[in-house]
Amino acid sequence: MNNSDLSRMLKHAATTPPVAVPSALEEAIMARVRVDDGRARRWRSFVQWLLILAALTGIVTASLIGWALASRDTIHTTPPTMELFRTGKPQ
């Protein structure tokens, strides 16, 4: 196909009148759109619940890890030794 053939085909496609959709086909299309809309809503709901559960799982996991690490930390179980208490009052 050369440039003139393409140009002729595009002009022909632009000048032909649009074909009207039969009413029975239009009703079938709209019924399918309504079914697809319900399917899209269910899918959207599923993805939202999946994201919420993933976020909650991440928060619970981080909390458990933080608690486990904090419970094993012995830094704050004994007070630090201060020079004043070790040697008495300086003179």
Coordinates of C-alpha atoms in Angstrom, one line a residue:
M1 CA 0.0 0.0 0.0
N2 CA 1.4 3.3 -1.0
N3 CA 0.6 6.9 0.2
S4 CA -2.1 7.5 -2.4
D5 CA -3.9 4.3 -1.5
L6 CA -3.8 5.1 2.2
S7 CA -5.0 8.6 1.5
R8 CA -7.9 7.4 -0.6
M9 CA -8.9 4.8 2.0
L10 CA -8.9 7.4 4.8
K11 CA -11.0 9.8 2.7
H12 CA -13.5 7.0 2.0
A13 CA -13.7 6.1 5.7
A14 CA -14.2 9.7 6.6
T15 CA -17.0 10.3 4.1
T16 CA -19.1 7.2 4.8
P17 CA -22.0 7.8 7.1
P18 CA -21.9 6.1 10.5
V19 CA -23.8 2.9 10.8
A20 CA -26.7 3.0 13.3
V21 CA -26.7 0.3 16.0
P22 CA -29.9 -1.7 16.0
S23 CA -31.9 -1.3 19.2
A24 CA -31.7 -5.0 20.1
L25 CA -28.0 -4.8 19.9
E26 CA -27.9 -1.6 21.9
E27 CA -30.0 -3.2 24.7
A28 CA -27.6 -6.2 24.8
I29 CA -24.6 -3.8 25.0
M30 CA -26.1 -1.9 27.8
A31 CA -27.0 -5.1 29.7
R32 CA -23.3 -6.2 29.3
V33 CA -22.2 -2.8 30.6
R34 CA -24.3 -3.1 33.7
V35 CA -23.0 -6.6 34.3
D36 CA -19.4 -5.4 33.8
D37 CA -20.1 -2.5 36.2
G38 CA -21.1 -4.9 38.9
R39 CA -18.0 -7.0 38.2
A40 CA -15.8 -3.9 38.4
R41 CA -17.4 -2.9 41.7
R42 CA -16.8 -6.3 43.2
W43 CA -13.2 -6.3 41.9
R44 CA -12.6 -2.8 43.3
S45 CA -14.0 -3.9 46.7
F46 CA -11.8 -7.0 46.7
V47 CA -8.7 -4.9 45.9
Q48 CA -9.6 -2.4 48.7
W49 CA -10.0 -5.2 51.3
L50 CA -6.7 -6.7 50.1
L51 CA -4.9 -3.4 50.6
I52 CA -6.5 -2.8 54.0
L53 CA -5.6 -6.3 55.2
A54 CA -2.0 -5.9 53.9
A55 CA -1.7 -2.6 55.8
L56 CA -3.1 -4.1 59.0
T57 CA -0.8 -7.1 58.6
G58 CA 2.2 -4.8 58.2
I59 CA 1.2 -2.8 61.3
V60 CA 0.7 -5.9 63.4
T61 CA 4.0 -7.4 62.2
A62 CA 5.9 -4.2 62.9
S63 CA 4.3 -4.0 66.4
L64 CA 5.2 -7.6 67.2
I65 CA 8.8 -7.1 66.1
G66 CA 9.1 -3.9 68.0
W67 CA 7.7 -5.5 71.2
A68 CA 10.0 -8.5 70.8
L69 CA 13.1 -6.3 70.4
A70 CA 12.0 -4.0 73.3
S71 CA 11.4 -6.9 75.6
R72 CA 14.9 -8.3 75.1
D73 CA 16.5 -4.9 75.6
T74 CA 18.3 -4.7 79.0
I75 CA 19.6 -1.1 78.7
H76 CA 16.9 0.3 80.9
T77 CA 16.4 -2.5 83.4
T78 CA 19.3 -1.3 85.7
P79 CA 19.9 2.4 86.3
P80 CA 23.3 3.7 85.2
T81 CA 26.0 4.0 87.7
M82 CA 26.7 7.6 88.5
E83 CA 30.1 8.9 89.7
L84 CA 28.5 10.6 92.7
F85 CA 27.0 7.4 94.1
R86 CA 30.2 5.3 93.4
T87 CA 32.7 7.5 95.2
G88 CA 30.6 9.5 97.6
K89 CA 30.6 13.3 98.0
P90 CA 33.5 15.0 96.3
Q91 CA 35.7 17.1 98.7

